[in-house]
Backbone as numpy.savetxt, mean C-alpha at the origin, in Angstrom:
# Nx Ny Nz CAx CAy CAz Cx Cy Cz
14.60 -16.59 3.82 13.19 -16.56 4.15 12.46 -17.69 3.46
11.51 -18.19 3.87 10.31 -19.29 3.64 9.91 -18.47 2.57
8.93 -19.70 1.79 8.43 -18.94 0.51 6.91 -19.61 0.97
6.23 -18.87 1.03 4.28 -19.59 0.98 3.40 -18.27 0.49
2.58 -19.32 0.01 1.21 -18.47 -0.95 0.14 -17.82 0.34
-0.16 -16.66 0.43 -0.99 -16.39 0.98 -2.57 -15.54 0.01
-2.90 -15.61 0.94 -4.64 -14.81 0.65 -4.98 -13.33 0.45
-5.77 -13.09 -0.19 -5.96 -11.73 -0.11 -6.31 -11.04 1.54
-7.12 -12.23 2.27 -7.37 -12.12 3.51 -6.19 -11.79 4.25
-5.58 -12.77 4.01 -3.99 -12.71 4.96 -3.62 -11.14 4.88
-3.33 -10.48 3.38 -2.69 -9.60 2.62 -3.70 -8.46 3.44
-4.88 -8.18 3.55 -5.31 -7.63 4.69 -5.28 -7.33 6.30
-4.72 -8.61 6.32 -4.37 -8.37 7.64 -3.11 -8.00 8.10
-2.24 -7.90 7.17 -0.80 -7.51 7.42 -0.52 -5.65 6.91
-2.08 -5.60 6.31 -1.73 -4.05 6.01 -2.76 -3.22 6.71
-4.01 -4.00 7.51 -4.77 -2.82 7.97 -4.64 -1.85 9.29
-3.77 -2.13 9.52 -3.24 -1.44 10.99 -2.19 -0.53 10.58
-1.81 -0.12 9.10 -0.82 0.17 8.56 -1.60 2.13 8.85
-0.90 2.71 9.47 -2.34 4.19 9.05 -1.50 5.16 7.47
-0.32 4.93 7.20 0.38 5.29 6.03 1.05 4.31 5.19
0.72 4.68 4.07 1.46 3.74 2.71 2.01 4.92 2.22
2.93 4.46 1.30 3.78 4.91 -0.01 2.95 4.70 -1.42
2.39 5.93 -1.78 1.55 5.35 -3.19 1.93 6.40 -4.35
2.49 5.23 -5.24 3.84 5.43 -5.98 3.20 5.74 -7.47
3.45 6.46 -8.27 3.10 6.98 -9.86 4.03 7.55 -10.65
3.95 7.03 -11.81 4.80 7.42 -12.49 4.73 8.85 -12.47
5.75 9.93 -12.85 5.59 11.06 -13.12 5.45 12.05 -14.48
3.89 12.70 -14.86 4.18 13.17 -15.96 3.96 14.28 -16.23
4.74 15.10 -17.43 5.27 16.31 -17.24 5.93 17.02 -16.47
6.64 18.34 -16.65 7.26 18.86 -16.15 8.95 18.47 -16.01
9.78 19.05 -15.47 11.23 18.30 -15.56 11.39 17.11 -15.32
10.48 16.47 -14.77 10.80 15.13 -13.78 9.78 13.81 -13.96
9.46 14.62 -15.92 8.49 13.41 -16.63 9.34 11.77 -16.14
8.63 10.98 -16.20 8.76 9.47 -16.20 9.34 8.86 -14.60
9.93 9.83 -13.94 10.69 9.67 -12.90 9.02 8.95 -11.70
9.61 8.15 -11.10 8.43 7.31 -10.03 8.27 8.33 -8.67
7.61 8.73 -8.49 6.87 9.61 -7.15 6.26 9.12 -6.24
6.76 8.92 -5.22 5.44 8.46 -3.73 5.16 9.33 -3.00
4.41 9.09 -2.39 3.03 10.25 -1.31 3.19 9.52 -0.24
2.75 9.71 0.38 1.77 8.58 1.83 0.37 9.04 1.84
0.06 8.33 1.75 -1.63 8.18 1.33 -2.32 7.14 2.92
-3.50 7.37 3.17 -3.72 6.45 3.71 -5.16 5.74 3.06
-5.42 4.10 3.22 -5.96 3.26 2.98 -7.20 3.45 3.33
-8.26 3.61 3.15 -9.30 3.84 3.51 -10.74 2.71 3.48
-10.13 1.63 2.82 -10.69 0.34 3.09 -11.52 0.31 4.55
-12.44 -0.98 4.66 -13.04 -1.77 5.91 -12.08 -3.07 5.77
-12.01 -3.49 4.47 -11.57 -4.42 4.73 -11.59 -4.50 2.43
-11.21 -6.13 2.34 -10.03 -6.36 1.40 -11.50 -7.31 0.19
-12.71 -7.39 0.41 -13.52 -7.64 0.05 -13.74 -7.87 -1.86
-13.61 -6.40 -2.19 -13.60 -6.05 -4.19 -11.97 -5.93 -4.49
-11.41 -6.56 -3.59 -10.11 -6.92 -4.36 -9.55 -5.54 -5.10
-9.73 -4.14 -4.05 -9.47 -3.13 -4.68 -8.96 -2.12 -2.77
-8.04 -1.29 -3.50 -7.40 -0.34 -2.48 -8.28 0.88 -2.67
-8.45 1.27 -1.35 -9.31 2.73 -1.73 -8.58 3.66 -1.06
-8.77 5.02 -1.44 -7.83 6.13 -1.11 -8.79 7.86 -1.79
-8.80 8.40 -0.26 -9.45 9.83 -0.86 -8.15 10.81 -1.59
-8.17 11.28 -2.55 -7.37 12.50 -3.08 -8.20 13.57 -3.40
-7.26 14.43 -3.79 -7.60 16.00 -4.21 -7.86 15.80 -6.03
-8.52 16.08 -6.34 -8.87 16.00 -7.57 -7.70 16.94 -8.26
-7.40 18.05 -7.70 -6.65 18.85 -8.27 -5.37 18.47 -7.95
-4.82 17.30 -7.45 -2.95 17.13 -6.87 -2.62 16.25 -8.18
-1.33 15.85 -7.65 -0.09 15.46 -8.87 -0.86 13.79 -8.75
-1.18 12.97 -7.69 -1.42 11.86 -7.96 -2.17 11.06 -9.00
-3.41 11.93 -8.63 -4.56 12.06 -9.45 -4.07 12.25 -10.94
-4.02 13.29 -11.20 -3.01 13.84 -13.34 -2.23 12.50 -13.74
-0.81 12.16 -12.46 -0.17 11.03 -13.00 -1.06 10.02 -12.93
-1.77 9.67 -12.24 -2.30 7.87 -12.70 -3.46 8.18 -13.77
-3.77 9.49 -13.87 -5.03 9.58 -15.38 -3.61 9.08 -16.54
-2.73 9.35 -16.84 -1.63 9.66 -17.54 -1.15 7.80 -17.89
-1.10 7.59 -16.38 -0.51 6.19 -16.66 -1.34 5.06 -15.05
-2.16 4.73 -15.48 -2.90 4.18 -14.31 -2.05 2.78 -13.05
-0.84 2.49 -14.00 0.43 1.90 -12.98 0.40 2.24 -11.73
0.11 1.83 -11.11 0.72 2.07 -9.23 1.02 1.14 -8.58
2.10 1.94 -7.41 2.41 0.76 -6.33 2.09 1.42 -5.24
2.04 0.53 -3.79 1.74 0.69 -2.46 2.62 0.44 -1.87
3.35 0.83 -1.04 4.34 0.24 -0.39 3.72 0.44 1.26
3.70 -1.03 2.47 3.10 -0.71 3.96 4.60 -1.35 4.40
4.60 -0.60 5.43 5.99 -1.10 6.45 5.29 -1.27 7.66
5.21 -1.76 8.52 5.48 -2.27 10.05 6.69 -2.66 10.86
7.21 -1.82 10.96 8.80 -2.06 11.75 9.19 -3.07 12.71
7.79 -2.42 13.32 7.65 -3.09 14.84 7.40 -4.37 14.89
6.46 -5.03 13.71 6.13 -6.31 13.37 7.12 -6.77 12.50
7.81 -6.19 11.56 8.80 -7.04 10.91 7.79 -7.16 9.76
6.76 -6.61 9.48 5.96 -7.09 8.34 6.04 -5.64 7.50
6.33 -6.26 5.69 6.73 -5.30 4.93 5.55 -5.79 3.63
5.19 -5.07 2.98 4.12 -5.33 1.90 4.38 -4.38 0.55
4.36 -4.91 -0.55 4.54 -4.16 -1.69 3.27 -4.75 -2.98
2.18 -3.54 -2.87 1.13 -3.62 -3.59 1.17 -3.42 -5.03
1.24 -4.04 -5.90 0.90 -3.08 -7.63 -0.24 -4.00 -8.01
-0.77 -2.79 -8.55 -2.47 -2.58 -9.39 -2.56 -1.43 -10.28
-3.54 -1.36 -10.41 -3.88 -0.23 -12.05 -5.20 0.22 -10.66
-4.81 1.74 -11.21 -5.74 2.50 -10.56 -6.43 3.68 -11.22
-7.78 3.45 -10.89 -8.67 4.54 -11.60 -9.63 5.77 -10.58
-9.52 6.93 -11.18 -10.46 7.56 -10.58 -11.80 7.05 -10.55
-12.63 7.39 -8.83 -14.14 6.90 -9.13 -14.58 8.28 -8.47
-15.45 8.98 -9.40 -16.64 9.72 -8.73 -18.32 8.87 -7.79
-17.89 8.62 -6.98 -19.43 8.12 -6.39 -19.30 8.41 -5.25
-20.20 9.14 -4.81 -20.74 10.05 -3.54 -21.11 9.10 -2.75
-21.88 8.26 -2.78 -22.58 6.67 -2.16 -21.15 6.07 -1.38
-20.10 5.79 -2.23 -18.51 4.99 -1.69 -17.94 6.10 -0.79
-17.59 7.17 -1.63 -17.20 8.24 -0.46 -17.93 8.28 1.04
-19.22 8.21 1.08 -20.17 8.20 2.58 -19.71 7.15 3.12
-19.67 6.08 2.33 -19.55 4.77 3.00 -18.24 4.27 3.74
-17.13 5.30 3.15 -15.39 5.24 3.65 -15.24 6.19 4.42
-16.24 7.50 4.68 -15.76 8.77 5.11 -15.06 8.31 6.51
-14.57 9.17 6.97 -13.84 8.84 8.47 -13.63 10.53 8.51
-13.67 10.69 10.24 -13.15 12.31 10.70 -11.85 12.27 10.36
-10.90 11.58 10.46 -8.64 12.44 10.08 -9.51 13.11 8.73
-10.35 12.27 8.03 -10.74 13.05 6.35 -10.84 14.25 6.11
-11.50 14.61 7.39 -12.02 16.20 7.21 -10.71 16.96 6.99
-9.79 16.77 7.70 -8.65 17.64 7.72 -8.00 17.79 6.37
-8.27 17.28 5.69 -8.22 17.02 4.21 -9.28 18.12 3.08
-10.26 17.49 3.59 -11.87 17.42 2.64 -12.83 18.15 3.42
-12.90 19.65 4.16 -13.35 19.82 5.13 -14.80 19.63 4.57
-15.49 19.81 3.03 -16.64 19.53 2.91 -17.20 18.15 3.06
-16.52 17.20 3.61 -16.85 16.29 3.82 -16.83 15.20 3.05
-17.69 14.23 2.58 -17.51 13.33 1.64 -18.40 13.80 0.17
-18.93 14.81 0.59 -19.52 15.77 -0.78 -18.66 16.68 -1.26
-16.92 17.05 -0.73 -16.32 18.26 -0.99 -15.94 17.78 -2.68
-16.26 19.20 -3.31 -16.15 18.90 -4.69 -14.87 18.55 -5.23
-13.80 19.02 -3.86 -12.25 18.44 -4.48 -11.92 16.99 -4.35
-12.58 16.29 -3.73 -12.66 14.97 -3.41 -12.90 13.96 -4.22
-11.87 13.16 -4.42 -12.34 12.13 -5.56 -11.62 11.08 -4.73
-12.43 9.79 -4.73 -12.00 8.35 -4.83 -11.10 7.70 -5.64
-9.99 7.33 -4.84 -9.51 6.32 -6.11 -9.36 4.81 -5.56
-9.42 3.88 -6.69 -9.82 2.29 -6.82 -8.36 2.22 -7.11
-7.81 1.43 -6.54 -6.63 0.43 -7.21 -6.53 -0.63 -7.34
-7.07 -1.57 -8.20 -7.63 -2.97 -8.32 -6.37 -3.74 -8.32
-6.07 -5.00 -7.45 -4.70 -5.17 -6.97 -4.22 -6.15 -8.30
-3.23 -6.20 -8.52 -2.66 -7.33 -9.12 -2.00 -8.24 -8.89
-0.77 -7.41 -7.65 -0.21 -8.52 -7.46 0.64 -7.78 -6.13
0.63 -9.08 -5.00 1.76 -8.44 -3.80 2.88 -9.48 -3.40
3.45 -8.34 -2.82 4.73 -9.47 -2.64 4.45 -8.99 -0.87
4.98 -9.60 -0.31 5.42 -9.53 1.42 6.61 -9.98 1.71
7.00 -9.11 3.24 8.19 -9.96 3.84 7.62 -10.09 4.96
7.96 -11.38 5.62 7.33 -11.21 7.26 8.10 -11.75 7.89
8.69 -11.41 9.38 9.90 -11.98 9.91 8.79 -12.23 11.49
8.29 -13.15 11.88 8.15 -13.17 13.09 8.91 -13.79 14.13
10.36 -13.89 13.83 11.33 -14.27 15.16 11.65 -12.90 15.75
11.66 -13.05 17.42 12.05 -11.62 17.53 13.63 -11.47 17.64
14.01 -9.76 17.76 15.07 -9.46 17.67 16.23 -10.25 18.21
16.30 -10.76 19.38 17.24 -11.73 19.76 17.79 -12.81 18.89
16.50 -13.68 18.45 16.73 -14.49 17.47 16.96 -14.31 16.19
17.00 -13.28 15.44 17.54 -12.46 14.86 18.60 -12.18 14.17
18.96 -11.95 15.61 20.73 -11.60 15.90 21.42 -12.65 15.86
20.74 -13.88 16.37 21.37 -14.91 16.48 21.70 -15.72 15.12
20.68 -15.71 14.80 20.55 -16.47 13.04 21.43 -15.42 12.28
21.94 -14.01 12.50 22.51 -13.61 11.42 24.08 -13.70 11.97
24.37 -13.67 12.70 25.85 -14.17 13.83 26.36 -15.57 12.73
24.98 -16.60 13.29 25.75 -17.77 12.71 25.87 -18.18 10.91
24.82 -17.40 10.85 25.42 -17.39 8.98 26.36 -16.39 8.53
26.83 -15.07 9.29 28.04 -14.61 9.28 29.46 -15.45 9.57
29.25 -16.37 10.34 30.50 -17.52 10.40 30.54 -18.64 9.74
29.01 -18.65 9.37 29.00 -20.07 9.18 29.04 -19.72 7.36
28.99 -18.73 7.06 28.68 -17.85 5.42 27.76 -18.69 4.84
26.86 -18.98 5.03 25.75 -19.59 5.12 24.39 -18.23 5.15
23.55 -17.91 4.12 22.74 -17.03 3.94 21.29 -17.40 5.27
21.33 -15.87 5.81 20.68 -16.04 7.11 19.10 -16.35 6.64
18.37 -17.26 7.16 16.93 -17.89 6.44 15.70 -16.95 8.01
15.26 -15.90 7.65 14.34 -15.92 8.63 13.24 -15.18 8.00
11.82 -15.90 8.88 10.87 -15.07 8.66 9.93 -16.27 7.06
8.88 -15.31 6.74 8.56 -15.69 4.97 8.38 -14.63 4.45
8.60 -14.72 2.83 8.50 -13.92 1.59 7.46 -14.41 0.87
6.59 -14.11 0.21 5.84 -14.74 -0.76 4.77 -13.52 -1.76
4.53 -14.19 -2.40 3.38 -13.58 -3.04 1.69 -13.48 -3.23
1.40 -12.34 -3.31 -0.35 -13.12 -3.34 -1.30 -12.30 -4.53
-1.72 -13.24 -5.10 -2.13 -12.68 -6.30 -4.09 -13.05 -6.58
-4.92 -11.84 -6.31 -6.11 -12.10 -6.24 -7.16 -13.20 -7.39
């Protein structure tokens, strides 16, 4: 794979069509202290603006306890179909503000939060990014196949697509 620097912009656009992530925390207490945990969470952004991930939780779930515990997180977005793969880490904090909640609410939420963006179990969380990595392959499958055929004979490591990083 190609190696190039992209944007936080870019880094938006390869994850907002994403409707589930993997949002990953360390684990603490209980048998399965320190061990890494993912959810699927979804993104609740407009867009990539304060250089921060937003996400409604339950004040009372495991996500919430582990990142008070250890504010480390990762994101993980897949797109299959696009060949586009994204891996987010940032430090993430709880935010109480009723104002951000109104301003992100969306209806899937309710099914969640039936009080809405005032439900008292409802808390915001910020994950201020640090740093992403991507994979992006835009040859399609044919070509693909083809490039991995001939570096299978040719033992020659198959080059497709770019990898890179983007750091706000």
């Amino acid at each position: 794979m190609a190696s190039e620097q992209k944007t936080t912009e870019d880094l938006w656009k390869m994850i907002k069509d994403i409707q589930f992530g993997m949002f990953v925390t360390r684990h603490h207490g209980g048998t399965h202290e320190g061990h890494m945990h993912s959810r699927p969470m979804t993104t609740q952004n407009k867009d990539l603006q304060d250089g921060k991930l937003w996400f409604f939780m339950s004040r009372t779930s495991g996500p919430v306890s582990d990142l008070e515990a250890d504010p480390t997180v990762n994101m993980s977005y897949a797109d299959p179909a696009a060949d586009t793969y994204v891996s987010v880490s940032g430090t993430a904090q709880v935010v109480n503000d009723a104002a951000k909640a109104r301003e992100l609410w969306n209806t899937p939420a309710e099914a969640w939060f039936p009080g809405g963006p005032e439900d008292p179990d409802l808390v915001l969380v910020a994950v201020k990014i640090a740093h992403a990595h991507y994979w992006d392959v835009k040859e399609n499958q044919l070509i693909q196949l083809l490039v991995m055929a001939k570096a299978a004979i040719t033992g020659k490591q198959a080059q497709l697509g770019e990898s890179g990083e983007i750091r706000p």
